[in-house]
Amino acid sequence: TFASGKRAASADLSVIDDPQQPKQPKQPRMPKMRKSLTPHNTEAYLKIRVKSEAAVELFFRYLYRRMCVRLQMDRERLRTPLPTILRGDELLDVPHDPVLAMATTGNAYRHLDTGTMTLGLDVKATLITIGLTPGSPEFFAGALMACLIDMSGINAAVLREGLALSRWEHSTVAGERVLEYPCTLDELRTLQAFISKYELRQKSVGFAGTKLYSDAGFQTQGFRWTGYLAEWLRTTASGSCLFSDVAAQVRSSSSWQEVNLTVQTLPGVGGYTGAQALLQVFYGVFAGDAAACFTAAFELASMRNWCAYGPGPSTSCRRLFGTSDSETLAGIRWLQEHQQERFSRYGLQFPYLRQPDGAPRLMAACDLEHSLCYFSRYLGVRERLGAQAEALCREMPPGFRLFRISKLQGMS
């Protein structure tokens, strides 16, 4: 048996144990191919039929609650109020719903995500500090690199303790924020070597440190990133490395679909990881400025009706509409096209952001995708609670929030 606990087939043992046996050369990994850029069927949502009216209503009430929570947090923390379609003196109370509170709340609009904004500021400051010019190809590549590594699920606390990036030597102020993630090719090589060494350390007998990747991390692929990063750094026919080639292609893409499908050609990057990293780059680092982020070929309008997504939105749309994974985007588009009508139907005065011309800023596909992801977790919580336990939660007084549901499971 090997350290992994897997037993080798008898036919393989002679090959492994015989030192005279010539080693077979490693076959080069086939590069990931970009999915074809097919024209998006903007009318596909017309074929969508609601499977559960109750679930659809829950989702729109969830959106409403998310936005109300954000506005309340702004008031409590004395932040500059967001420009909404509400009157200046009009306040919306957060609806009391202890079960709904179990789903992460706070932003119905993707660009308002506080984690994205914080990471974006850190990345931007770091890139400027090391001498890169905003708007340059190198600046974009550095931003994309840092945001992709952030989405890998790696434990930033471990990186702070053990990854010796050269820029940390200049950090002398106590409590100063220093970006943990690499944003240059040299730093990426350092990270790849660090992950490889930490894997050996973590698998050693008696390891009592912090795991580099959490077992419970969402979509974490763990130490497979050692191989992924090795592929990113592989020299290509252009004389550059794979990551540099892909970053340049992403930046020069003409549509949001092309941007996403191109970044997914990097090993280890799928729909969820790629989409969220790109949104962190666009909304976090570049503050939604398409001209600064991409080239003049990029069409900002392409972001309205198309988005990449992971399993969360697919799960939610399956509950709402009975759609297959391939129909998820059509389900998102249905929610997008019916948002105003549905809020009105449920008696909800949704506090849309106000555009410069006074019109409401309707939620785009990426906004709804983000909420559908968290909504899928809410649906899972409801299923685990059971009907009686859910009813018990709803009897709790305002301000009650149940963080641990284990004691209420199995009551149905």
Coordinates of C-alpha atoms in Angstrom, one line a residue:
T1 CA 0.0 0.0 0.0
F2 CA 1.0 3.6 -0.5
A3 CA 0.8 6.6 1.8
S4 CA -2.5 7.5 0.3
G5 CA -4.0 4.2 1.5
K6 CA -4.8 3.0 -2.0
R7 CA -3.6 -0.4 -3.0
A8 CA -1.6 -0.7 -6.2
A9 CA -2.7 -3.3 -8.7
S10 CA -0.4 -6.3 -8.9
A11 CA 0.5 -5.5 -12.5
D12 CA 1.9 -2.2 -11.4
L13 CA 4.1 -3.4 -8.6
S14 CA 6.8 -4.8 -10.8
V15 CA 7.1 -1.6 -12.7
I16 CA 7.3 0.4 -9.5
D17 CA 9.8 -1.9 -7.6
D18 CA 12.2 -2.7 -10.5
P19 CA 14.9 0.0 -10.7
Q20 CA 16.0 -1.3 -14.0
Q21 CA 12.6 -0.7 -15.6
P22 CA 12.9 2.4 -17.8
K23 CA 10.5 5.2 -16.8
Q24 CA 7.9 6.2 -19.3
P25 CA 8.2 9.8 -20.3
K26 CA 5.4 12.0 -19.0
Q27 CA 2.8 12.8 -21.7
P28 CA 2.3 16.5 -22.0
R29 CA -1.0 17.7 -20.5
M30 CA -3.5 18.6 -23.2
P31 CA -4.4 22.3 -22.9
K32 CA -8.0 23.1 -21.9
M33 CA -9.9 24.3 -24.9
R34 CA -12.2 27.3 -24.7
K35 CA -15.9 26.5 -25.2
S36 CA -17.2 27.8 -28.4
L37 CA -18.5 31.3 -28.4
T38 CA -22.1 30.7 -29.4
P39 CA -24.5 33.6 -29.7
H40 CA -26.6 33.9 -26.6
N41 CA -30.3 33.1 -27.1
T42 CA -31.8 36.1 -25.5
E43 CA -35.3 34.7 -26.0
A44 CA -34.7 31.3 -24.2
Y45 CA -36.2 32.6 -21.0
L46 CA -39.6 32.8 -22.7
K47 CA -39.8 29.0 -22.5
I48 CA -39.2 29.0 -18.8
R49 CA -42.2 27.9 -16.6
V50 CA -42.4 28.3 -12.9
K51 CA -42.3 25.0 -11.0
S52 CA -42.8 26.4 -7.5
E53 CA -44.6 29.8 -7.0
A54 CA -43.8 29.6 -3.3
A55 CA -40.1 29.2 -4.0
V56 CA -40.1 32.1 -6.5
E57 CA -41.8 34.3 -4.0
L58 CA -39.2 33.3 -1.3
F59 CA -36.4 34.2 -3.7
F60 CA -37.8 37.7 -4.3
R61 CA -38.4 38.2 -0.6
Y62 CA -34.8 37.1 -0.1
L63 CA -33.6 39.7 -2.6
Y64 CA -35.7 42.4 -0.8
R65 CA -34.2 41.4 2.6
R66 CA -30.7 41.4 1.2
M67 CA -31.0 45.0 0.1
C68 CA -32.8 46.1 3.3
V69 CA -30.0 44.6 5.3
R70 CA -27.4 46.5 3.3
L71 CA -29.2 49.9 3.8
Q72 CA -29.6 49.2 7.5
M73 CA -25.9 48.4 7.8
D74 CA -25.0 51.7 6.1
R75 CA -27.2 53.6 8.5
E76 CA -25.8 51.9 11.6
R77 CA -22.2 52.4 10.5
L78 CA -22.8 56.0 9.4
R79 CA -21.7 55.2 5.8
T80 CA -22.7 57.4 2.9
P81 CA -26.2 56.4 1.9
L82 CA -26.5 54.6 -1.4
P83 CA -28.4 56.5 -4.0
T84 CA -31.7 54.6 -4.3
I85 CA -35.1 55.4 -5.8
L86 CA -36.5 55.9 -2.3
R87 CA -37.1 59.4 -0.9
G88 CA -34.2 60.7 1.2
D89 CA -36.2 60.3 4.5
E90 CA -37.7 57.0 3.6
L91 CA -36.5 54.0 5.7
L92 CA -37.2 50.3 5.1
D93 CA -37.2 47.9 8.0
V94 CA -35.5 44.5 7.6
P95 CA -38.3 41.9 7.5
H96 CA -38.2 39.6 10.5
D97 CA -37.5 36.1 9.3
P98 CA -35.1 34.0 11.4
V99 CA -34.9 31.2 8.9
L100 CA -34.2 33.6 6.0
A101 CA -31.5 35.1 8.1
M102 CA -29.5 31.9 7.9
A103 CA -28.7 32.7 4.3
T104 CA -25.9 35.2 3.9
T105 CA -27.4 38.6 3.4
G106 CA -26.2 42.1 2.6
N107 CA -26.1 42.9 -1.1
A108 CA -28.5 42.3 -3.9
Y109 CA -26.1 44.0 -6.3
R110 CA -22.8 42.1 -7.0
H111 CA -20.7 45.3 -7.3
L112 CA -21.6 46.3 -3.7
D113 CA -20.0 43.1 -2.2
T114 CA -17.8 44.3 0.6
G115 CA -15.3 41.4 0.3
T116 CA -14.9 42.3 -3.4
M117 CA -14.3 45.9 -2.6
T118 CA -11.8 45.2 0.2
L119 CA -9.8 42.8 -1.9
G120 CA -9.9 45.1 -4.8
L121 CA -8.4 48.0 -2.9
D122 CA -5.7 45.8 -1.5
V123 CA -4.8 44.4 -4.9
K124 CA -4.8 47.9 -6.5
A125 CA -2.6 49.4 -3.8
T126 CA -0.1 46.5 -4.1
L127 CA 0.1 46.7 -7.9
I128 CA 0.7 50.4 -7.7
T129 CA 3.3 50.0 -5.0
I130 CA 5.4 47.5 -7.0
G131 CA 5.4 50.0 -9.9
L132 CA 2.7 48.8 -12.3
T133 CA 0.6 51.4 -14.1
P134 CA -3.3 51.1 -13.9
G135 CA -4.7 50.4 -17.3
S136 CA -1.6 48.5 -18.5
P137 CA -1.6 44.8 -19.5
E138 CA 0.7 44.0 -16.6
F139 CA -1.6 45.7 -14.1
F140 CA -4.6 43.7 -15.4
A141 CA -2.6 40.4 -15.3
G142 CA -1.5 41.0 -11.7
A143 CA -5.0 41.8 -10.6
L144 CA -6.4 38.7 -12.3
M145 CA -3.7 36.5 -10.7
A146 CA -4.4 37.7 -7.2
C147 CA -8.1 37.3 -7.5
L148 CA -7.9 33.8 -9.0
I149 CA -5.6 32.7 -6.1
D150 CA -8.1 34.2 -3.7
M151 CA -10.8 32.0 -5.2
S152 CA -8.7 28.9 -4.9
G153 CA -9.7 28.5 -1.2
I154 CA -6.2 28.8 0.1
N155 CA -5.8 29.8 3.7
A156 CA -4.5 33.3 3.7
A157 CA -3.5 33.1 7.4
V158 CA -1.0 30.3 6.5
L159 CA 0.4 32.4 3.7
R160 CA 0.9 35.3 6.0
E161 CA 2.9 33.1 8.3
G162 CA 5.0 31.2 5.9
L163 CA 5.1 32.7 2.4
A164 CA 7.9 35.1 2.2
L165 CA 7.0 37.6 -0.5
S166 CA 9.6 40.3 -1.1
R167 CA 7.1 43.2 -0.7
W168 CA 6.4 42.1 2.9
E169 CA 9.9 43.3 3.8
H170 CA 8.8 46.9 3.4
S171 CA 5.8 46.5 5.7
T172 CA 6.7 48.1 8.9
V173 CA 3.5 49.6 10.2
A174 CA 1.8 47.5 12.9
G175 CA -1.5 46.2 11.6
E176 CA -0.8 47.3 8.0
R177 CA -2.7 45.4 5.4
V178 CA -0.5 43.4 3.1
L179 CA -1.9 41.4 0.2
E180 CA -1.2 37.7 0.8
Y181 CA -1.7 36.6 -2.8
P182 CA 0.9 36.7 -5.6
C183 CA 0.5 39.3 -8.3
T184 CA 3.7 38.8 -10.4
L185 CA 5.0 35.7 -12.1
D186 CA 8.0 35.5 -9.7
E187 CA 5.6 35.5 -6.7
L188 CA 3.4 32.9 -8.5
R189 CA 6.5 30.6 -8.7
T190 CA 7.2 31.2 -5.0
L191 CA 3.6 30.2 -4.2
Q192 CA 3.8 27.1 -6.3
A193 CA 6.9 26.0 -4.5
F194 CA 5.4 26.9 -1.1
I195 CA 2.3 24.8 -1.8
S196 CA 4.4 21.8 -2.8
K197 CA 6.5 22.0 0.3
Y198 CA 3.5 22.6 2.6
E199 CA 1.8 19.5 1.2
L200 CA 4.7 17.3 2.4
R201 CA 4.7 19.0 5.7
Q202 CA 0.9 18.7 6.2
K203 CA 1.0 15.0 5.3
S204 CA 3.9 14.2 7.7
V205 CA 3.2 12.3 10.9
G206 CA 2.4 14.5 13.8
F207 CA 1.4 17.6 11.8
A208 CA -0.3 19.9 14.2
G209 CA -0.4 23.1 12.2
T210 CA -3.1 24.9 10.2
K211 CA -4.3 23.2 7.0
L212 CA -3.4 25.1 3.9
Y213 CA -6.8 24.2 2.4
S214 CA -9.9 23.7 4.6
D215 CA -11.7 20.3 4.2
A216 CA -14.9 22.2 4.3
G217 CA -13.9 24.9 1.9
F218 CA -16.5 25.7 -0.8
Q219 CA -15.3 24.0 -4.1
T220 CA -11.8 23.8 -2.7
Q221 CA -9.5 21.6 -4.9
G222 CA -6.7 21.5 -2.3
F223 CA -3.2 20.5 -3.3
R224 CA -4.2 19.9 -6.9
W225 CA -3.3 23.6 -7.2
T226 CA 0.4 22.6 -7.2
G227 CA -0.1 21.0 -10.6
Y228 CA -2.4 23.8 -11.8
L229 CA 0.1 26.5 -11.1
A230 CA 2.8 24.5 -12.7
E231 CA 0.7 24.5 -15.9
W232 CA 0.0 28.2 -15.6
L233 CA 3.8 28.8 -15.5
R234 CA 4.5 26.4 -18.5
T235 CA 6.2 28.2 -21.4
T236 CA 4.0 28.3 -24.5
A237 CA 4.8 28.7 -28.2
S238 CA 4.6 32.4 -27.8
G239 CA 7.7 32.3 -25.5
S240 CA 5.7 33.5 -22.6
C241 CA 3.8 31.4 -20.0
L242 CA 0.3 30.1 -20.2
F243 CA -1.0 32.5 -17.6
S244 CA 0.4 35.6 -19.4
D245 CA -1.1 34.4 -22.7
V246 CA -4.6 33.8 -21.1
A247 CA -4.5 37.1 -19.2
A248 CA -3.8 39.0 -22.4
Q249 CA -6.6 37.2 -24.2
V250 CA -9.0 37.9 -21.4
R251 CA -8.2 41.6 -21.4
S252 CA -8.7 42.0 -25.1
S253 CA -12.0 40.1 -25.2
S254 CA -15.0 41.8 -26.7
S255 CA -17.8 40.4 -24.5
W256 CA -18.4 39.1 -20.9
Q257 CA -19.0 35.7 -22.3
E258 CA -15.7 35.6 -24.1
V259 CA -14.0 37.0 -21.0
N260 CA -15.3 34.1 -18.9
L261 CA -14.8 31.3 -21.3
T262 CA -11.2 32.5 -22.0
V263 CA -10.2 32.5 -18.3
Q264 CA -11.7 29.0 -17.9
T265 CA -8.9 27.7 -20.2
L266 CA -6.6 28.0 -17.2
P267 CA -6.3 24.6 -15.4
G268 CA -8.2 24.6 -12.2
V269 CA -10.5 27.4 -13.2
G270 CA -14.2 26.6 -13.8
G271 CA -17.4 28.6 -14.2
Y272 CA -17.7 29.6 -10.5
T273 CA -14.0 30.3 -9.8
G274 CA -13.5 32.2 -13.0
A275 CA -16.6 34.3 -12.8
Q276 CA -16.1 35.4 -9.2
A277 CA -12.4 36.2 -9.8
L278 CA -13.3 38.3 -12.8
L279 CA -16.0 40.2 -10.9
Q280 CA -13.5 40.9 -8.2
V281 CA -11.1 42.3 -10.8
F282 CA -13.8 44.3 -12.6
Y283 CA -15.8 45.6 -9.6
G284 CA -13.1 45.5 -6.9
V285 CA -9.8 46.5 -8.5
F286 CA -11.2 48.6 -11.4
A287 CA -14.4 49.8 -9.6
G288 CA -16.6 48.9 -12.6
D289 CA -14.6 51.0 -15.1
A290 CA -14.7 48.9 -18.3
A291 CA -12.4 51.3 -20.2
A292 CA -9.7 50.9 -17.5
C293 CA -10.1 47.2 -17.1
F294 CA -10.4 45.9 -20.7
T295 CA -9.5 47.2 -24.1
A296 CA -11.8 49.4 -26.3
A297 CA -13.2 46.2 -27.9
F298 CA -15.1 45.2 -24.8
E299 CA -18.9 45.8 -24.8
L300 CA -20.1 46.7 -21.3
A301 CA -23.7 45.9 -22.3
S302 CA -22.8 42.3 -22.7
M303 CA -22.7 41.9 -18.9
R304 CA -26.4 42.6 -18.6
N305 CA -27.9 39.3 -20.0
W306 CA -25.1 36.8 -19.6
C307 CA -23.1 35.4 -16.7
A308 CA -21.1 32.3 -15.8
Y309 CA -22.3 30.3 -12.8
G310 CA -21.5 27.4 -10.5
P311 CA -23.7 24.7 -8.9
G312 CA -25.5 27.0 -6.5
P313 CA -27.5 28.9 -9.1
S314 CA -28.2 25.7 -11.0
T315 CA -29.6 24.2 -7.8
S316 CA -31.8 27.2 -7.1
C317 CA -33.2 27.4 -10.6
R318 CA -33.9 23.7 -10.5
R319 CA -36.1 24.3 -7.5
L320 CA -37.8 27.4 -9.0
F321 CA -38.3 26.2 -12.5
G322 CA -37.3 22.6 -12.8
T323 CA -34.6 23.5 -15.2
S324 CA -31.5 21.4 -16.1
D325 CA -28.0 22.8 -15.6
S326 CA -27.8 23.9 -19.2
E327 CA -31.0 25.9 -18.8
T328 CA -29.8 27.8 -15.7
L329 CA -28.9 31.0 -17.6
A330 CA -32.5 31.0 -19.1
G331 CA -33.8 30.8 -15.5
I332 CA -31.6 33.7 -14.4
R333 CA -32.9 35.7 -17.4
W334 CA -36.5 34.9 -16.4
L335 CA -35.9 36.4 -13.0
Q336 CA -34.2 39.3 -14.5
E337 CA -37.0 40.1 -16.9
H338 CA -39.8 39.6 -14.3
Q339 CA -38.1 41.3 -11.3
Q340 CA -40.2 44.5 -11.3
E341 CA -43.5 42.7 -11.9
R342 CA -42.8 40.1 -9.1
F343 CA -41.8 42.7 -6.5
S344 CA -45.0 44.5 -7.3
R345 CA -47.0 41.3 -7.0
Y346 CA -45.6 40.6 -3.6
G347 CA -46.1 44.1 -2.3
L348 CA -42.4 44.8 -2.0
Q349 CA -41.0 48.3 -2.7
F350 CA -37.6 47.2 -3.7
P351 CA -35.0 49.9 -3.1
Y352 CA -33.3 49.9 -6.5
L353 CA -30.2 51.9 -6.9
R354 CA -30.9 55.2 -8.8
Q355 CA -29.0 55.8 -12.0
P356 CA -27.9 59.3 -13.0
D357 CA -31.0 59.9 -15.1
G358 CA -33.2 58.9 -12.1
A359 CA -34.2 55.5 -13.5
P360 CA -33.9 52.4 -11.3
R361 CA -30.8 50.3 -11.9
L362 CA -32.3 46.9 -12.5
M363 CA -30.4 43.8 -11.4
A364 CA -28.2 42.3 -14.1
A365 CA -27.5 38.6 -14.6
C366 CA -24.4 38.5 -12.4
D367 CA -26.4 40.2 -9.6
L368 CA -29.0 37.5 -9.6
E369 CA -26.5 34.7 -10.0
H370 CA -24.7 35.9 -6.9
S371 CA -28.0 35.9 -4.8
L372 CA -29.1 32.5 -6.3
C373 CA -25.8 31.0 -5.1
Y374 CA -26.5 32.0 -1.5
F375 CA -30.2 31.2 -1.9
S376 CA -29.4 27.6 -2.6
R377 CA -27.8 27.3 0.8
Y378 CA -30.9 28.8 2.4
L379 CA -33.0 26.1 0.6
G380 CA -30.7 23.5 2.0
V381 CA -31.1 24.9 5.5
R382 CA -34.9 24.7 5.3
E383 CA -34.7 21.1 4.2
R384 CA -32.4 20.1 7.0
L385 CA -34.5 21.9 9.6
G386 CA -37.8 20.2 8.8
A387 CA -41.3 21.8 9.0
Q388 CA -41.7 21.8 12.8
A389 CA -38.3 23.2 13.4
E390 CA -38.8 25.9 10.9
A391 CA -42.1 26.9 12.5
L392 CA -40.3 27.0 15.9
C393 CA -37.7 29.4 14.4
R394 CA -40.3 31.7 13.1
E395 CA -41.8 32.1 16.6
M396 CA -38.6 33.6 17.8
P397 CA -38.6 37.3 18.7
P398 CA -37.1 40.0 16.4
G399 CA -33.4 40.1 16.5
F400 CA -33.1 36.3 17.0
R401 CA -30.7 34.6 14.6
L402 CA -30.1 30.9 14.7
F403 CA -26.4 30.1 13.9
R404 CA -26.5 26.4 14.9
I405 CA -29.3 24.3 13.6
S406 CA -28.1 20.9 14.8
K407 CA -30.4 20.8 17.8
L408 CA -33.4 21.5 15.6
Q409 CA -32.7 18.9 12.9
G410 CA -34.8 15.8 12.7
M411 CA -37.9 17.4 14.3
S412 CA -40.1 17.0 11.3

